[in-house]
mmCIF file of C-alpha atoms in Angstrom:
data_model
loop_
_atom_site.group_PDB
_atom_site.id
_atom_site.type_symbol
_atom_site.label_atom_id
_atom_site.label_comp_id
_atom_site.label_asym_id
_atom_site.label_seq_id
_atom_site.Cartn_x
_atom_site.Cartn_y
_atom_site.Cartn_z
ATOM 1 C CA GLU A 1 -0.400 39.131 6.179
ATOM 2 C CA PHE A 2 -3.403 38.223 4.115
ATOM 3 C CA PRO A 3 -5.964 36.894 6.442
ATOM 4 C CA LEU A 4 -8.870 37.029 3.834
ATOM 5 C CA VAL A 5 -11.544 34.772 3.011
ATOM 6 C CA VAL A 6 -12.180 33.884 -0.906
ATOM 7 C CA TYR A 7 -15.614 35.620 -0.862
ATOM 8 C CA GLN A 8 -15.310 39.419 -1.528
ATOM 9 C CA THR A 9 -16.359 41.932 -3.754
ATOM 10 C CA GLY A 10 -15.801 41.961 -7.446
ATOM 11 C CA SER A 11 -13.706 44.946 -7.085
ATOM 12 C CA GLY A 12 -11.455 43.243 -4.838
ATOM 13 C CA THR A 13 -11.460 45.995 -2.137
ATOM 14 C CA GLN A 14 -10.498 43.714 0.508
ATOM 15 C CA SER A 15 -7.546 42.459 -1.105
ATOM 16 C CA ASN A 16 -6.423 46.023 -2.102
ATOM 17 C CA MET A 17 -6.769 47.308 1.314
ATOM 18 C CA ASN A 18 -5.013 44.468 3.005
ATOM 19 C CA MET A 19 -2.350 45.107 0.513
ATOM 20 C CA ASN A 20 -2.363 48.694 1.364
ATOM 21 C CA GLU A 21 -1.578 47.756 5.245
ATOM 22 C CA VAL A 22 1.008 45.401 4.316
ATOM 23 C CA LEU A 23 2.941 47.907 2.072
ATOM 24 C CA SER A 24 2.300 50.431 5.035
ATOM 25 C CA ASN A 25 4.034 48.218 7.724
ATOM 26 C CA LEU A 26 6.924 47.220 5.572
ATOM 27 C CA ALA A 27 7.686 50.894 5.075
ATOM 28 C CA ILE A 28 7.209 51.516 8.887
ATOM 29 C CA GLU A 29 9.332 48.954 9.836
ATOM 30 C CA ARG A 30 12.034 50.025 7.586
ATOM 31 C CA LEU A 31 11.575 53.429 8.511
ATOM 32 C CA GLY A 32 12.178 52.421 12.199
ATOM 33 C CA GLY A 33 8.531 52.717 13.083
ATOM 34 C CA GLU A 34 6.113 50.348 14.887
ATOM 35 C CA ARG A 35 4.107 47.848 12.843
ATOM 36 C CA GLY A 36 0.539 48.798 12.822
ATOM 37 C CA SER A 37 0.959 52.257 13.783
ATOM 38 C CA LYS A 38 0.086 53.839 10.415
ATOM 39 C CA LYS A 39 2.866 56.192 11.553
ATOM 40 C CA PRO A 40 4.876 57.669 9.444
ATOM 41 C CA VAL A 41 3.238 55.691 6.301
ATOM 42 C CA HIS A 42 -0.291 55.516 6.411
ATOM 43 C CA PRO A 43 -2.079 52.602 4.186
ATOM 44 C CA ASN A 44 -4.868 54.900 3.211
ATOM 45 C CA ASP A 45 -3.556 58.604 3.033
ATOM 46 C CA HIS A 46 -0.061 57.144 1.481
ATOM 47 C CA VAL A 47 0.036 54.234 0.079
ATOM 48 C CA ASN A 48 -3.453 54.543 -1.561
ATOM 49 C CA MET A 49 -2.820 58.036 -2.412
ATOM 50 C CA GLY A 50 -4.692 58.900 -5.768
ATOM 51 C CA GLN A 51 -5.620 55.256 -6.003
ATOM 52 C CA SER A 52 -9.094 53.291 -5.782
ATOM 53 C CA SER A 53 -9.721 49.392 -5.399
ATOM 54 C CA ASN A 54 -12.012 50.097 -8.739
ATOM 55 C CA ASP A 55 -8.847 50.916 -10.559
ATOM 56 C CA SER A 56 -6.098 49.157 -8.826
ATOM 57 C CA PHE A 57 -7.459 45.667 -9.006
ATOM 58 C CA PRO A 58 -8.425 45.462 -12.396
ATOM 59 C CA THR A 59 -5.027 46.998 -13.550
ATOM 60 C CA ALA A 60 -3.233 44.224 -11.150
ATOM 61 C CA MET A 61 -5.196 41.836 -13.212
ATOM 62 C CA HIS A 62 -4.435 42.869 -16.488
ATOM 63 C CA ILE A 63 -0.320 43.199 -15.382
ATOM 64 C CA ALA A 64 -0.713 39.420 -14.072
ATOM 65 C CA VAL A 65 -2.420 38.116 -17.209
ATOM 66 C CA ALA A 66 -0.277 40.026 -19.563
ATOM 67 C CA ARG A 67 3.234 38.937 -17.820
ATOM 68 C CA GLU A 68 1.813 35.329 -17.537
ATOM 69 C CA VAL A 69 0.880 35.116 -21.223
ATOM 70 C CA HIS A 70 4.056 37.139 -22.583
ATOM 71 C CA ASP A 71 6.439 35.375 -20.129
ATOM 72 C CA ARG A 72 5.376 32.008 -19.757
ATOM 73 C CA LEU A 73 2.325 30.705 -21.844
ATOM 74 C CA VAL A 74 3.681 32.096 -25.431
ATOM 75 C CA PRO A 75 7.096 30.669 -24.910
ATOM 76 C CA ALA A 76 5.951 27.249 -23.910
ATOM 77 C CA LEU A 77 3.434 27.228 -26.946
ATOM 78 C CA LYS A 78 6.464 28.530 -29.426
ATOM 79 C CA HIS A 79 8.361 25.496 -27.874
ATOM 80 C CA LEU A 80 5.548 23.005 -28.610
ATOM 81 C CA LEU A 81 5.197 24.476 -31.976
ATOM 82 C CA LYS A 82 8.828 24.076 -33.036
ATOM 83 C CA ALA A 83 8.491 20.418 -31.780
ATOM 84 C CA LEU A 84 5.400 19.671 -34.043
ATOM 85 C CA GLU A 85 7.047 21.326 -37.098
ATOM 86 C CA ALA A 86 10.145 19.102 -36.413
ATOM 87 C CA LYS A 87 8.018 16.107 -36.430
ATOM 88 C CA GLN A 88 6.095 17.583 -39.525
ATOM 89 C CA GLU A 89 9.422 17.562 -41.285
ATOM 90 C CA ALA A 90 10.585 14.259 -39.947
ATOM 91 C CA PHE A 91 7.528 12.261 -41.274
ATOM 92 C CA LYS A 92 6.930 14.194 -44.598
ATOM 93 C CA ASP A 93 7.661 11.047 -46.605
ATOM 94 C CA LEU A 94 5.774 8.428 -44.334
ATOM 95 C CA VAL A 95 2.421 7.405 -45.694
ATOM 96 C CA LYS A 96 -0.417 6.506 -43.518
ATOM 97 C CA ILE A 97 -4.020 5.729 -43.484
ATOM 98 C CA GLY A 98 -6.148 8.817 -42.973
ATOM 99 C CA ARG A 99 -9.091 8.571 -40.464
ATOM 100 C CA THR A 100 -12.678 9.569 -40.738
ATOM 101 C CA HIS A 101 -15.347 8.601 -38.231
ATOM 102 C CA LEU A 102 -12.887 6.560 -36.609
ATOM 103 C CA GLN A 103 -12.371 4.209 -39.399
ATOM 104 C CA ASP A 104 -9.809 3.699 -42.053
ATOM 105 C CA ALA A 105 -9.820 6.574 -44.800
ATOM 106 C CA THR A 106 -7.692 7.663 -47.457
ATOM 107 C CA PRO A 107 -3.814 8.077 -47.527
ATOM 108 C CA VAL A 108 -2.145 10.669 -46.071
ATOM 109 C CA THR A 109 1.629 11.506 -44.945
ATOM 110 C CA LEU A 110 2.144 11.374 -41.134
ATOM 111 C CA GLY A 111 3.894 14.669 -41.763
ATOM 112 C CA GLN A 112 0.603 16.376 -43.411
ATOM 113 C CA GLU A 113 -1.146 15.483 -39.970
ATOM 114 C CA PHE A 114 1.327 16.987 -37.855
ATOM 115 C CA SER A 115 1.433 20.249 -40.173
ATOM 116 C CA GLY A 116 -2.385 20.261 -39.023
ATOM 117 C CA HIS A 117 -1.516 20.051 -35.772
ATOM 118 C CA ALA A 118 1.430 22.764 -35.989
ATOM 119 C CA ALA A 119 -0.873 25.146 -37.766
ATOM 120 C CA GLN A 120 -3.324 24.785 -35.059
ATOM 121 C CA VAL A 121 -0.957 26.124 -32.172
ATOM 122 C CA ARG A 122 0.269 28.579 -34.771
ATOM 123 C CA LEU A 123 -3.018 29.822 -35.088
ATOM 124 C CA GLY A 124 -3.845 29.608 -31.383
ATOM 125 C CA ILE A 125 -0.719 31.720 -30.699
ATOM 126 C CA ALA A 126 -1.690 34.506 -32.908
ATOM 127 C CA ARG A 127 -5.227 34.405 -31.664
ATOM 128 C CA ILE A 128 -3.984 35.227 -27.977
ATOM 129 C CA GLU A 129 -1.446 37.741 -28.823
ATOM 130 C CA GLN A 130 -4.433 39.359 -30.915
ATOM 131 C CA THR A 131 -6.019 40.163 -27.429
ATOM 132 C CA LEU A 132 -3.051 41.502 -25.851
ATOM 133 C CA PRO A 133 -3.690 45.081 -26.667
ATOM 134 C CA GLY A 134 -6.762 45.195 -24.660
ATOM 135 C CA ILE A 135 -4.977 43.734 -21.855
ATOM 136 C CA TYR A 136 -2.149 46.236 -22.259
ATOM 137 C CA ALA A 137 -4.682 49.053 -21.458
ATOM 138 C CA LEU A 138 -4.663 49.847 -17.658
ATOM 139 C CA ALA A 139 -7.351 51.376 -15.788
ATOM 140 C CA GLN A 140 -5.328 52.816 -13.085
ATOM 141 C CA GLY A 141 -5.857 56.621 -12.588
ATOM 142 C CA GLY A 142 -9.590 56.439 -12.977
ATOM 143 C CA THR A 143 -9.963 56.169 -9.289
ATOM 144 C CA ALA A 144 -13.401 55.189 -7.744
ATOM 145 C CA VAL A 145 -15.670 55.959 -11.016
ATOM 146 C CA GLY A 146 -13.628 56.706 -13.685
ATOM 147 C CA THR A 147 -13.387 60.586 -13.377
ATOM 148 C CA GLY A 148 -9.691 60.472 -12.051
ATOM 149 C CA LEU A 149 -11.007 62.449 -9.096
ATOM 150 C CA ASN A 150 -8.237 63.005 -6.285
ATOM 151 C CA ALA A 151 -5.565 61.855 -8.613
ATOM 152 C CA HIS A 152 -2.968 64.001 -10.407
ATOM 153 C CA PRO A 153 -3.913 64.661 -13.867
ATOM 154 C CA GLU A 154 -0.589 62.953 -15.071
ATOM 155 C CA PHE A 155 -0.833 60.036 -12.516
ATOM 156 C CA ALA A 156 -2.279 57.603 -15.038
ATOM 157 C CA ASP A 157 -0.021 58.285 -18.145
ATOM 158 C CA ARG A 158 3.062 58.322 -15.671
ATOM 159 C CA PHE A 159 1.884 55.010 -14.096
ATOM 160 C CA ALA A 160 1.865 53.204 -17.371
ATOM 161 C CA ALA A 161 5.133 54.687 -18.455
ATOM 162 C CA LYS A 162 6.477 53.116 -15.057
ATOM 163 C CA VAL A 163 4.913 49.757 -15.613
ATOM 164 C CA VAL A 164 6.472 49.710 -19.082
ATOM 165 C CA GLU A 165 9.868 50.465 -17.562
ATOM 166 C CA LEU A 166 9.447 47.692 -15.052
ATOM 167 C CA THR A 167 7.689 45.064 -17.387
ATOM 168 C CA ALA A 168 9.209 45.914 -20.610
ATOM 169 C CA LEU A 169 5.732 45.233 -22.100
ATOM 170 C CA PRO A 170 3.866 48.012 -24.094
ATOM 171 C CA PHE A 171 1.270 49.079 -21.467
ATOM 172 C CA THR A 172 -0.931 51.935 -21.999
ATOM 173 C CA SER A 173 -3.341 54.004 -19.939
ATOM 174 C CA ALA A 174 -6.823 52.950 -20.990
ATOM 175 C CA SER A 175 -8.404 55.901 -23.229
ATOM 176 C CA ASN A 176 -11.594 55.656 -21.384
ATOM 177 C CA LYS A 177 -11.570 54.975 -17.681
ATOM 178 C CA PHE A 178 -15.327 54.274 -17.338
ATOM 179 C CA GLU A 179 -15.110 51.094 -19.742
ATOM 180 C CA ALA A 180 -11.821 49.820 -18.023
ATOM 181 C CA LEU A 181 -13.457 49.939 -14.566
ATOM 182 C CA ALA A 182 -16.945 48.834 -15.286
ATOM 183 C CA SER A 183 -16.188 45.978 -17.555
ATOM 184 C CA ASN A 184 -13.931 42.815 -17.772
ATOM 185 C CA ASP A 185 -14.475 42.647 -21.678
ATOM 186 C CA ALA A 186 -10.532 42.526 -22.454
ATOM 187 C CA LEU A 187 -9.985 39.620 -19.920
ATOM 188 C CA VAL A 188 -13.034 37.876 -21.343
ATOM 189 C CA TYR A 189 -11.967 38.202 -24.931
ATOM 190 C CA THR A 190 -8.379 36.753 -23.520
ATOM 191 C CA HIS A 191 -10.143 33.861 -21.832
ATOM 192 C CA GLY A 192 -12.087 32.956 -25.191
ATOM 193 C CA ALA A 193 -8.933 32.699 -26.988
ATOM 194 C CA LEU A 194 -7.576 30.639 -23.982
ATOM 195 C CA ALA A 195 -10.584 28.468 -24.197
ATOM 196 C CA SER A 196 -10.071 28.109 -28.041
ATOM 197 C CA LEU A 197 -6.371 27.158 -27.475
ATOM 198 C CA ALA A 198 -7.245 24.478 -24.904
ATOM 199 C CA ALA A 199 -9.856 22.688 -26.787
ATOM 200 C CA GLY A 200 -7.259 22.578 -29.833
ATOM 201 C CA LEU A 201 -4.741 21.187 -27.800
ATOM 202 C CA PHE A 202 -7.111 18.527 -26.046
ATOM 203 C CA LYS A 203 -7.803 17.443 -29.701
ATOM 204 C CA ILE A 204 -4.211 17.398 -30.884
ATOM 205 C CA ALA A 205 -3.490 14.774 -28.063
ATOM 206 C CA ASN A 206 -6.809 12.979 -28.748
ATOM 207 C CA ASP A 207 -5.539 12.704 -32.386
ATOM 208 C CA ILE A 208 -2.291 11.214 -31.424
ATOM 209 C CA ARG A 209 -3.802 8.762 -29.105
ATOM 210 C CA LEU A 210 -6.469 7.630 -31.619
ATOM 211 C CA MET A 211 -3.863 7.151 -34.249
ATOM 212 C CA GLY A 212 -3.077 3.648 -33.138
ATOM 213 C CA SER A 213 -6.795 2.489 -32.675
ATOM 214 C CA GLY A 214 -7.341 0.431 -36.038
ATOM 215 C CA PRO A 215 -9.412 -1.277 -36.680
ATOM 216 C CA ARG A 216 -6.870 -2.184 -39.576
ATOM 217 C CA SER A 217 -4.178 0.657 -39.659
ATOM 218 C CA GLY A 218 -2.759 2.974 -37.009
#
């Protein structure tokens, strides 16, 4: 169905056109036609009507990222946060030796240490969620260069409304389609928050691993 190589244009034209053909063939078969005939459903004239790879591909990326973050990542992080907060409470009266430069330092409760871990995850969630408004803005309707040429004037808003209906997420039509087509700033912004979170989680794991490294106290 998708005989493509990994190398393709940044606009994702090959993937977009391949998807149009797959959807066309599925519709043709359901209508009793012959696969590959392009009749009665043409991949370009019907499936791709009022669209372009330049707005469809970034729109697909935004929807995919939003759903992964909202449906999987944030719930998993909140589950981790709840576990860290439970340890914070359980260890609130357990005094241990703090650590600086991998050496024993002044006393601290284990609960205080875990409060730091919990706060780091909590802030990581907030930073990621702060990036989502940009992800919710969709390029669809800008067509080839952002002018919306060959698309119905209400297509962009109607499309966004339908995606909201299907996903229950607050997607909107991007206010400036030229920016939405020409840049990936929103995705880069989200990537930065994800990179910060990843570094934080790695740090938490290392802190817990080093907790028993001595030289005199764990």
